[in-house]
Coordinates of C-alpha atoms and ligand atoms in Angstrom, one line a residue:
Chain Q
X1 CA -29.2 4.1 6.9
X2 CA -32.1 5.0 4.6
X3 CA -33.9 3.2 1.9
X4 CA -32.4 3.6 -1.6
X5 CA -33.8 5.3 -4.1
X6 CA -35.7 3.4 -6.1
X7 CA -35.5 0.0 -3.9
X8 CA -33.7 -2.1 -1.2
X9 CA -29.8 -3.0 -2.6
X10 CA -29.5 -6.2 -4.6
X11 CA -27.0 -9.0 -4.1
X12 CA -25.6 -11.0 -6.8
X13 CA -23.8 -13.8 -7.1
X14 CA -21.2 -15.2 -9.4
X15 CA -22.4 -18.7 -10.9
X16 CA -18.8 -19.3 -10.7
X17 CA -16.6 -18.6 -8.1
X18 CA -19.3 -17.7 -5.8
X19 CA -18.5 -14.5 -5.2
X20 CA -20.8 -12.4 -4.2
X21 CA -21.8 -8.3 -5.2
X22 CA -23.6 -6.4 -3.2
X23 CA -25.1 -2.7 -4.5
X24 CA -24.5 -1.3 -1.0
X25 CA -20.6 -1.9 -0.7
X26 CA -20.1 -1.6 -5.1
X27 CA -16.4 -3.4 -5.4
X28 CA -14.2 -0.8 -5.0
X29 CA -11.2 -1.5 -5.9
X30 CA -12.7 -2.8 -9.4
X31 CA -14.4 0.4 -10.3
X32 CA -17.3 0.2 -8.2
X33 CA -18.3 2.6 -6.6
X34 CA -20.5 1.6 -3.3
X35 CA -24.4 1.8 -4.2
X36 CA -23.8 1.2 -7.9
X37 CA -26.6 -0.3 -9.0
X38 CA -25.9 -4.2 -11.0
X39 CA -27.1 -2.4 -14.3
X40 CA -24.5 1.1 -14.2
X41 CA -21.9 -2.0 -13.8
X42 CA -20.2 -1.5 -16.9
X43 CA -20.6 -4.5 -19.2
X44 CA -16.3 -4.8 -19.5
X45 CA -16.1 -5.3 -15.1
X46 CA -15.1 -8.8 -13.9
X47 CA -15.5 -11.3 -11.5
X48 CA -12.8 -9.9 -8.9
X49 CA -12.2 -13.1 -8.0
X50 CA -12.2 -15.5 -10.7
X51 CA -12.3 -13.5 -14.1
X52 CA -16.2 -14.2 -14.5
X53 CA -18.0 -11.9 -17.4
X54 CA -20.9 -9.7 -15.7
X55 CA -23.5 -12.6 -17.8
X56 CA -21.5 -15.3 -15.2
X57 CA -24.0 -13.9 -12.3
X58 CA -27.0 -14.1 -11.4
X59 CA -28.9 -12.4 -8.3
X60 CA -29.9 -13.6 -5.8
X61 CA -33.1 -13.8 -4.6
X62 CA -32.7 -13.9 -0.6
X63 CA -29.7 -11.2 0.6
Chain Y
X1 CA 12.2 7.2 2.3
X2 CA 12.4 4.5 5.0
X3 CA 12.5 0.9 4.6
X4 CA 8.5 -0.9 3.5
X5 CA 7.0 -3.9 2.0
X6 CA 8.4 -5.8 -1.1
X7 CA 6.2 -8.4 -2.5
X8 CA 7.7 -10.5 -5.2
X9 CA 5.5 -11.5 -8.0
X10 CA 2.9 -9.0 -8.9
X11 CA 0.0 -12.2 -10.3
X12 CA -2.9 -13.2 -8.1
X13 CA -1.2 -14.2 -5.1
X14 CA 0.7 -10.5 -5.0
X15 CA -2.1 -8.7 -5.8
X16 CA -4.6 -9.5 -3.7
X17 CA -2.2 -9.3 -0.4
X18 CA -1.3 -5.7 -1.3
X19 CA -4.9 -5.0 -1.5
X20 CA -6.1 -6.7 1.4
X21 CA -3.7 -5.0 3.2
X22 CA -4.4 -1.6 2.3
X23 CA -8.0 -2.7 3.1
X24 CA -7.0 -3.4 6.4
X25 CA -5.4 0.4 6.9
X26 CA -1.7 -0.8 6.2
X27 CA 0.4 2.4 5.5
X28 CA 3.7 1.8 4.8
X29 CA 4.8 1.7 1.4
X30 CA 4.3 -1.2 -1.0
X31 CA 6.7 -1.9 -4.0
X32 CA 5.1 -5.1 -6.4
X33 CA 8.1 -6.2 -8.0
X34 CA 7.5 -8.8 -11.2
X35 CA 10.0 -9.9 -14.6
X36 CA 6.1 -10.3 -16.5
X37 CA 5.8 -6.8 -18.7
X38 CA 2.3 -7.2 -18.5
X39 CA 0.1 -5.1 -16.1
X40 CA -1.5 -7.9 -13.4
X41 CA -3.8 -10.1 -15.4
X42 CA -6.2 -13.3 -14.7
X43 CA -4.0 -16.2 -15.2
X44 CA -6.9 -19.1 -16.2
X45 CA -7.9 -16.6 -18.6
X46 CA -5.0 -17.8 -20.4
X47 CA -6.0 -21.2 -21.0
X48 CA -9.3 -20.7 -21.6
X49 CA -11.0 -17.3 -23.6
X50 CA -7.3 -16.7 -24.3
X51 CA -6.8 -19.4 -26.7
X52 CA -10.4 -20.1 -27.6
X53 CA -12.3 -16.7 -28.7
X54 CA -8.2 -14.8 -28.8
X55 CA -9.5 -12.2 -26.5
X56 CA -6.9 -10.8 -24.1
X57 CA -6.7 -12.1 -20.6
X58 CA -8.3 -10.4 -18.5
X59 CA -7.2 -7.4 -16.3
X60 CA -6.8 -8.4 -12.1
X61 CA -7.6 -4.2 -11.4
X62 CA -8.1 -1.0 -13.1
X63 CA -5.4 0.5 -14.2
X64 CA -6.0 3.4 -11.6
X65 CA -6.4 0.9 -8.7
X66 CA -2.3 0.8 -7.8
X67 CA -1.6 4.5 -7.5
X68 CA -4.8 5.4 -6.0
X69 CA -3.7 3.1 -2.9
X70 CA 0.0 4.0 -2.8
X71 CA 0.9 0.2 -3.8
X72 CA 4.3 1.1 -6.6
X73 CA 5.2 -1.7 -9.8
X74 CA 8.5 -2.3 -10.3
X75 CA 9.2 -3.8 -13.5
X76 CA 12.5 -5.8 -12.8
X77 CA 13.4 -9.8 -12.4
X78 CA 14.3 -10.4 -8.3
X79 CA 17.8 -12.4 -8.2
X80 CA 18.6 -12.6 -5.3
X81 CA 18.3 -12.3 -1.1
X82 CA 20.0 -10.9 1.5
X83 CA 17.8 -11.6 5.4
X84 CA 20.2 -10.4 7.6
X85 CA 20.6 -7.0 5.6
X86 CA 17.3 -7.3 4.8
X87 CA 17.7 -5.8 1.0
X88 CA 16.9 -7.5 -2.0
X89 CA 19.1 -7.8 -5.4
X90 CA 17.4 -7.1 -8.5
X91 CA 19.0 -8.8 -12.5
X92 CA 19.8 -5.1 -13.6
X93 CA 21.4 -5.2 -10.2
X94 CA 19.9 -2.7 -8.1
X95 CA 19.1 -3.0 -4.9
X96 CA 16.0 -2.2 -2.7
X97 CA 15.6 -2.3 1.1
X98 CA 12.5 -4.3 2.9
X99 CA 11.3 -4.4 6.5
X100 CA 8.8 -7.6 5.4
X101 CA 9.7 -9.0 2.2
X102 CA 6.7 -11.2 1.1
X103 CA 7.8 -13.7 -1.8
X104 CA 4.4 -14.5 -4.3
X105 CA 6.9 -16.2 -7.4
X106 CA 4.0 -18.6 -8.1
X107 CA 5.1 -21.8 -10.4
X108 CA 6.6 -22.3 -13.8
X109 CA 5.2 -25.7 -16.0
X110 CA 7.2 -29.1 -15.1
X111 CA 8.3 -29.9 -18.6
X112 CA 9.1 -33.1 -19.7
X113 CA 12.2 -35.0 -18.5
X114 CA 14.5 -33.5 -19.7
X115 CA 16.2 -37.0 -20.4
X116 CA 13.5 -37.1 -23.0
X117 CA 14.1 -37.4 -26.8
X118 CA 12.8 -33.7 -28.3
X119 CA 11.4 -32.8 -24.7
X120 CA 12.4 -29.0 -26.0
X121 CA 10.2 -28.6 -29.4
X122 CA 7.1 -29.1 -27.0
X123 CA 5.9 -25.7 -25.8
X124 CA 4.2 -24.9 -22.6
X125 CA 1.9 -22.2 -21.2
X126 CA 2.0 -20.2 -18.0
X127 CA 2.1 -17.1 -18.8
X128 CA 1.5 -13.9 -21.3
X129 CA 4.7 -14.6 -23.3
X130 CA 4.6 -18.2 -23.7
X131 CA 0.5 -17.2 -24.9
X132 CA 1.6 -14.6 -27.5
X133 CA 4.2 -18.3 -28.7
X134 CA 1.2 -20.6 -28.2
X135 CA -1.2 -18.7 -30.6
X136 CA 1.3 -18.3 -33.4
X137 CA 1.8 -21.6 -34.1
X138 CA -1.7 -22.7 -33.6
X139 CA -2.1 -20.6 -36.2
X140 CA -0.6 -22.3 -38.4
X141 CA -0.4 -25.2 -37.7
X142 CA -3.2 -28.5 -38.0
X143 CA -2.7 -31.0 -35.8
X144 CA -2.4 -31.0 -32.3
X145 CA -0.4 -33.4 -29.8
X146 CA -1.2 -32.7 -25.3
X147 CA 0.7 -34.8 -23.4
X148 CA -1.4 -34.7 -20.2
X149 CA -5.0 -34.8 -19.9
X150 CA -5.1 -32.5 -16.5
X151 CA -7.2 -29.6 -16.5
X152 CA -5.1 -27.0 -18.2
X153 CA -4.9 -29.2 -20.8
X154 CA -8.1 -30.6 -21.8
X155 CA -9.0 -27.0 -22.3
X156 CA -6.5 -26.5 -24.9
X157 CA -7.7 -29.6 -26.1
X158 CA -11.2 -28.3 -25.9
X159 CA -10.1 -24.3 -27.5
X160 CA -8.8 -26.2 -30.6
X161 CA -10.8 -28.6 -31.2
X162 CA -12.9 -26.3 -31.6
X163 CA -10.8 -23.9 -33.6
X164 CA -11.0 -27.2 -35.8
X165 CA -7.7 -28.4 -34.9
X166 CA -7.2 -32.4 -35.0
X167 CA -6.6 -32.9 -31.3
X168 CA -4.8 -35.7 -29.8
X169 CA -4.6 -36.3 -26.0
X170 CA -1.9 -38.7 -24.4
X171 CA -2.1 -39.4 -21.0
X172 CA -0.6 -41.5 -18.3
X173 CA -2.7 -42.7 -16.0
X174 CA -6.5 -44.8 -17.7
X175 CA -8.1 -41.4 -16.6
X176 CA -8.7 -37.7 -17.0
X177 CA -7.7 -34.7 -14.6
X178 CA -7.2 -37.6 -11.9
X179 CA -5.8 -34.6 -9.2
X180 CA -9.0 -33.1 -8.7
X181 CA -12.2 -34.4 -10.4
X182 CA -13.7 -38.1 -9.6
X183 CA -13.8 -40.8 -12.0
X184 CA -17.3 -41.2 -12.5
X185 CA -17.7 -37.2 -13.5
X186 CA -14.3 -37.2 -15.3
X187 CA -15.4 -39.9 -17.8
X188 CA -18.8 -38.0 -18.9
X189 CA -16.1 -35.5 -19.5
X190 CA -14.3 -37.4 -21.9
X191 CA -17.2 -38.4 -23.6
X192 CA -17.9 -35.4 -24.3
X193 CA -14.7 -34.7 -25.7
X194 CA -14.8 -37.5 -27.4
X195 CA -18.1 -36.8 -29.2
X196 CA -16.5 -33.6 -30.6
X197 CA -13.7 -35.5 -32.0
X198 CA -11.0 -35.0 -29.4
X199 CA -8.8 -38.4 -29.6
X200 CA -7.7 -39.8 -26.5
X201 CA -4.8 -42.0 -25.4
X202 CA -5.4 -43.4 -22.0
X203 CA -2.8 -45.0 -19.6
X204 CA 0.1 -44.2 -22.4
X205 CA 3.9 -43.3 -22.0
X206 CA 5.7 -40.4 -24.5
X207 CA 9.1 -42.4 -25.6
X208 CA 9.9 -38.8 -28.2
X209 CA 8.9 -36.0 -29.2
X210 CA 9.7 -35.3 -33.0
X211 CA 8.9 -32.6 -35.3
X212 CA 6.4 -35.0 -36.8
X213 CA 5.0 -35.6 -34.0
X214 CA 5.0 -37.5 -30.6
X215 CA 6.0 -41.8 -30.5
X216 CA 4.3 -44.1 -27.4
X217 CA 5.9 -46.3 -25.3
X218 CA 3.9 -49.5 -27.3
X219 CA 5.2 -48.7 -30.5
X220 CA 1.3 -46.5 -31.3
X221 CA 2.6 -43.0 -33.6
X222 CA 0.7 -39.7 -33.6
X223 CA 1.0 -37.3 -35.9
X224 CA 1.2 -33.7 -35.1
X225 CA 2.8 -30.1 -36.5
X226 CA 2.8 -28.7 -32.4
X227 CA 3.1 -30.5 -29.7
X228 CA 2.2 -29.3 -25.7
X229 CA 3.0 -30.9 -22.7
X230 CA 0.4 -29.8 -20.0
X231 CA 2.3 -32.4 -17.2
X232 CA 1.9 -29.9 -13.9
X233 CA 3.9 -27.3 -12.1
X234 CA 6.6 -26.5 -10.2
X235 CA 7.2 -23.4 -7.2
X236 CA 9.7 -20.5 -7.9
X237 CA 11.3 -21.6 -4.9
X238 CA 15.2 -21.1 -6.3
X239 CA 14.8 -17.2 -4.9
X240 CA 13.2 -18.6 -1.6
X241 CA 15.8 -21.6 -1.1
X242 CA 19.3 -19.6 -2.2
X243 CA 18.2 -17.2 0.8
X244 CA 18.0 -19.8 3.0
X245 CA 14.1 -20.5 3.3
X246 CA 13.4 -24.0 4.0
X247 CA 11.8 -25.5 1.3
X248 CA 10.5 -29.1 0.0
X249 CA 7.9 -28.7 -3.3
X250 CA 7.3 -24.6 -1.6
X251 CA 8.8 -22.4 0.5
X252 CA 6.9 -23.8 3.7
X253 CA 4.9 -21.7 5.4
X254 CA 2.8 -21.5 8.5
X255 CA -0.8 -20.4 9.0
X256 CA -0.4 -17.6 8.7
X257 CA 2.6 -17.6 5.6
X258 CA 5.2 -16.8 7.9
X259 CA 8.3 -18.3 6.6
X260 CA 11.3 -20.2 8.0
X261 CA 13.2 -17.1 8.2
X262 CA 11.6 -13.8 10.3
X263 CA 10.5 -10.7 8.2
X264 CA 9.8 -13.2 5.2
X265 CA 6.3 -14.4 4.3
X266 CA 5.1 -16.3 1.3
X267 CA 1.8 -16.8 -0.3
X268 CA -0.1 -18.7 -3.7
X269 CA 1.5 -21.6 -5.9
X270 CA 5.2 -20.9 -4.6
X271 CA 4.5 -21.5 -0.7
X272 CA 3.7 -25.1 0.8
X273 CA 0.6 -24.2 2.9
X274 CA -0.8 -26.1 6.9
X275 CA -3.3 -29.0 6.5
X276 CA -5.3 -30.0 8.6
X277 CA -5.5 -33.5 7.5
X278 CA -2.2 -33.5 6.0
X279 CA 1.4 -33.7 7.4
X280 CA 3.1 -32.0 4.2
X281 CA 1.1 -29.5 3.4
X282 CA -0.7 -28.4 0.2
X283 CA -0.1 -26.6 -2.3
X284 CA -3.9 -26.2 -3.9
X285 CA -2.3 -24.4 -6.6
X286 CA -6.1 -22.5 -7.3
X287 CA -6.7 -18.7 -7.4
X288 CA -9.3 -19.9 -4.5
X289 CA -6.2 -21.3 -2.0
X290 CA -4.0 -17.2 -3.4
X291 CA -6.9 -15.5 -2.2
X292 CA -7.6 -17.1 1.3
X293 CA -3.9 -17.5 1.9
X294 CA -3.2 -13.8 1.0
X295 CA -6.5 -12.5 3.4
X296 CA -4.3 -14.5 5.7
X297 CA -0.9 -12.8 5.7
X298 CA -3.0 -8.9 5.1
X299 CA -3.8 -10.3 8.7
X300 CA -0.8 -11.2 10.7
X301 CA 0.7 -8.4 9.5
X302 CA -2.0 -6.4 10.7
X303 CA -2.7 -8.1 14.1
X304 CA -6.3 -9.5 13.2
X305 CA -7.5 -12.7 13.3
X306 CA -6.8 -15.2 10.6
X307 CA -9.5 -15.4 8.2
X308 CA -12.6 -18.6 8.7
X309 CA -11.4 -21.5 6.2
X310 CA -13.9 -21.8 3.6
X311 CA -13.8 -25.9 0.9
X312 CA -11.2 -24.3 -1.4
X313 CA -13.2 -24.3 -5.1
X314 CA -11.9 -24.6 -8.6
X315 CA -13.2 -24.4 -11.8
X316 CA -12.5 -25.0 -15.4
X317 CA -13.7 -24.2 -19.2
X318 CA -13.6 -27.2 -21.6
X319 CA -14.6 -26.1 -25.2
X320 CA -18.5 -25.2 -23.8
X321 CA -18.2 -27.6 -20.9
X322 CA -18.2 -26.2 -17.6
X323 CA -16.7 -27.9 -14.7
X324 CA -16.8 -27.0 -11.0
X325 CA -15.0 -28.4 -7.8
X326 CA -14.9 -28.4 -4.2
X327 CA -13.7 -30.1 -1.6
X328 CA -10.9 -33.1 -1.5
X329 CA -12.0 -35.5 -3.5
X330 CA -9.5 -37.7 -1.9
X331 CA -11.9 -37.6 1.3
X332 CA -14.1 -38.6 -0.4
X333 CA -15.2 -42.0 0.1
X334 CA -17.9 -42.5 -1.2
X335 CA -20.5 -40.5 -3.4
X336 CA -23.4 -40.5 -5.8
X337 CA -24.1 -38.4 -9.2
X338 CA -27.5 -37.1 -10.3
X339 CA -29.1 -35.0 -13.2
X340 CA -28.9 -31.4 -12.4
X341 CA -29.8 -28.4 -14.7
X342 CA -29.2 -30.1 -17.8
X343 CA -25.7 -31.5 -16.6
X344 CA -24.4 -33.3 -14.0
X345 CA -23.7 -33.0 -9.9
X346 CA -21.8 -35.6 -8.2
X347 CA -22.0 -35.4 -3.9
X348 CA -19.1 -37.0 -2.5
X349 CA -19.4 -38.2 1.2
X350 CA -17.0 -38.7 4.4
X351 CA -17.7 -39.5 7.8
X352 CA -21.4 -39.5 7.2
X353 CA -20.7 -35.8 5.7
X354 CA -21.2 -34.4 2.4
X355 CA -17.5 -33.1 1.8
X356 CA -17.0 -32.4 -1.6
X357 CA -19.0 -31.1 -4.7
X358 CA -18.5 -31.0 -7.9
X359 CA -20.3 -30.6 -11.1
X360 CA -20.4 -30.7 -14.7
X361 CA -23.0 -27.5 -16.5
X362 CA -24.8 -27.1 -13.5
X363 CA -22.9 -24.4 -12.0
X364 CA -26.3 -22.9 -10.0
X365 CA -26.9 -26.2 -7.8
X366 CA -23.5 -26.2 -7.5
X367 CA -23.5 -23.1 -5.5
X368 CA -26.0 -24.8 -3.4
X369 CA -24.7 -28.2 -2.9
X370 CA -20.9 -26.3 -1.8
X371 CA -23.3 -24.2 0.6
X372 CA -23.8 -27.7 2.2
X373 CA -21.0 -29.1 2.4
X374 CA -20.4 -30.8 6.5
X375 CA -24.3 -31.5 6.2
X376 CA -25.6 -35.0 6.9
X377 CA -25.6 -37.0 4.3
X378 CA -28.5 -38.7 5.2
X379 CA -30.6 -35.3 4.6
X380 CA -29.5 -36.2 1.2
X381 CA -30.7 -40.1 1.3
X382 CA -34.2 -38.9 1.9
X383 CA -34.1 -36.7 -0.6
X384 CA -33.3 -39.0 -2.7
X385 CA -35.6 -41.1 -2.0
X386 CA -38.8 -38.5 -2.1
X387 CA -37.3 -36.5 -5.1
Ligands
FAD401 C1 -3.1 -21.6 -18.0 C2 -3.6 -22.1 -16.5 C3 -4.4 -22.3 -15.9 C4 -5.6 -21.8 -14.3 N1 -6.8 -21.7 -14.4 C5 -7.4 -21.9 -12.8 C6 -8.7 -22.3 -12.7 O1 -9.3 -22.3 -13.9 N2 -8.6 -22.1 -11.5 C7 -8.0 -21.9 -10.9 O2 -8.8 -21.5 -9.3 N3 -7.1 -22.2 -10.9 C8 -6.0 -22.1 -12.1 N4 -4.5 -21.3 -12.5 C9 -4.1 -21.8 -11.2 C10 -3.5 -20.2 -11.0 O3 -3.6 -19.4 -12.2 C11 -2.2 -20.0 -10.0 O4 -3.0 -20.4 -8.8 C12 -2.4 -18.4 -9.6 O5 -2.3 -17.8 -10.6 C13 -1.5 -18.3 -8.7 O6 -1.0 -16.8 -8.3 P1 0.4 -16.6 -7.5 O7 0.3 -15.2 -8.0 O8 0.9 -17.4 -6.3 O9 1.3 -17.2 -8.7 P2 1.4 -16.8 -10.1 O10 0.6 -16.6 -11.4 O11 2.4 -17.3 -10.7 O12 2.7 -15.3 -10.4 C14 3.4 -15.2 -10.6 C15 4.3 -14.2 -11.0 O13 5.9 -13.8 -10.3 C16 6.9 -13.6 -11.0 N5 8.2 -13.6 -10.8 C17 7.8 -15.0 -10.1 N6 9.6 -15.1 -9.3 C18 10.4 -13.7 -10.2 C19 10.6 -13.1 -9.4 N7 12.3 -13.8 -8.8 N8 10.8 -11.9 -9.6 C20 10.1 -11.3 -10.4 N9 9.2 -11.8 -10.7 C21 9.2 -13.3 -10.5 C22 6.5 -14.5 -11.8 O14 6.7 -13.7 -13.7 C23 4.5 -14.3 -12.2 O15 4.6 -13.3 -12.5 C24 -4.4 -21.9 -13.7 C25 -3.0 -21.5 -13.9 C26 -2.9 -22.1 -15.6 C27 -1.2 -21.6 -15.8

């Protein structure tokens, strides 16, 4: 796969339950298409596992 | 239409197993039957933000999800299963054929002992309908008494206190949350609740509930205009038991969720799942266990290997306090508690290895530590010595 526009895909982790959001994979079941940048996810999106808010995620430095 | 898969119960277990099956390429028709009218929602929100902020619970999936995935939703109560004819019957008398049946009927609040005077006066919280009733009563009450100092009871206590109500908690044990956190951390949590103005009656038993409050067996009377019982839950197994499935405080299942009756699986809070260290198996009653089981059942039905097991996590939001747990607490023979990230973290060890982690207001340190479950105790000692 070619390098995505805007730099490599990043990975975010839910600080409550540890669920991983990978920008490359998105959250299709939650209405977030693969390749969706973290910033583009709607503010009312919830962690699919524990229902935590977007603000409860941290960027993971080591993907 | 040929008989497909029917799932009874459309909450964390039912919805997730349906989603996992579709993700694994499962083609047959899937019907999710639920006796709740609400679209499937995050149940843990009920005792957290829904009480603290009046928010509605978040939806488990976007509304469009079910149609996109070819998952039909049916609002009905299933009253009977005919395992020989492979049919279910709903309360409106309709019957539906299945090739495979999954029971995800969850649990209901245990409630106070039936013989306890005034037991019927205490409210309980399990679903959205209960939330509606509870909110209406909270809005017109000033003094709340909660029976049960477990996770959910304390979440409700903290939410009510943050709204200015006076709150008393009655707990029969000498410590809080005995099923899920160790005494050291439970004490720290209690100190915080006491500082916020919550009154605790530890090692206390209820003699009667009245419209004026709670009478304890030691003679103490706690005035209250609202009483909530939060004393655990019991699995909803009536339907399964009537159909002849083997149950023992939960529908007994194998490692793939299969019950004692061919073609019927069970998972989530209604099921008792095998656990390596335990003869009787376990009802973990958590989102983490439910989601893992959904993966296992989906794997079994699509002929794939079972998922690897991971330490099960639990979390709780009590006012501003965030508590997290992973790994079995009973297994730990000793532990140590340290300050981290402005909060506390407790490492539990057994047979020389990290076996459980619990944290209060230290979510990042918690996540790092969970990843280390199974690693050598000696490493932690060395780190403690150098830090
Ligand atoms: C207030 C509260 C807070 C919680 N907080 C947390 C938390 O912070 N973290 C955590 O990990 N876990 C938490 N839990 C536990 C978690 O919610 C459960 O483990 C989870 O909901 C189990 O999912 P389930 O689908 O098996 O059962 P349930 O969520 O109970 O769903 C079962 C569904 O089946 C329906 N049903 C039952 N029988 C029938 C029938 N015969 N016909 C049709 N429908 C039927 C029920 O109405 C219900 O909708 C909490 C639970 C409660 C009540």
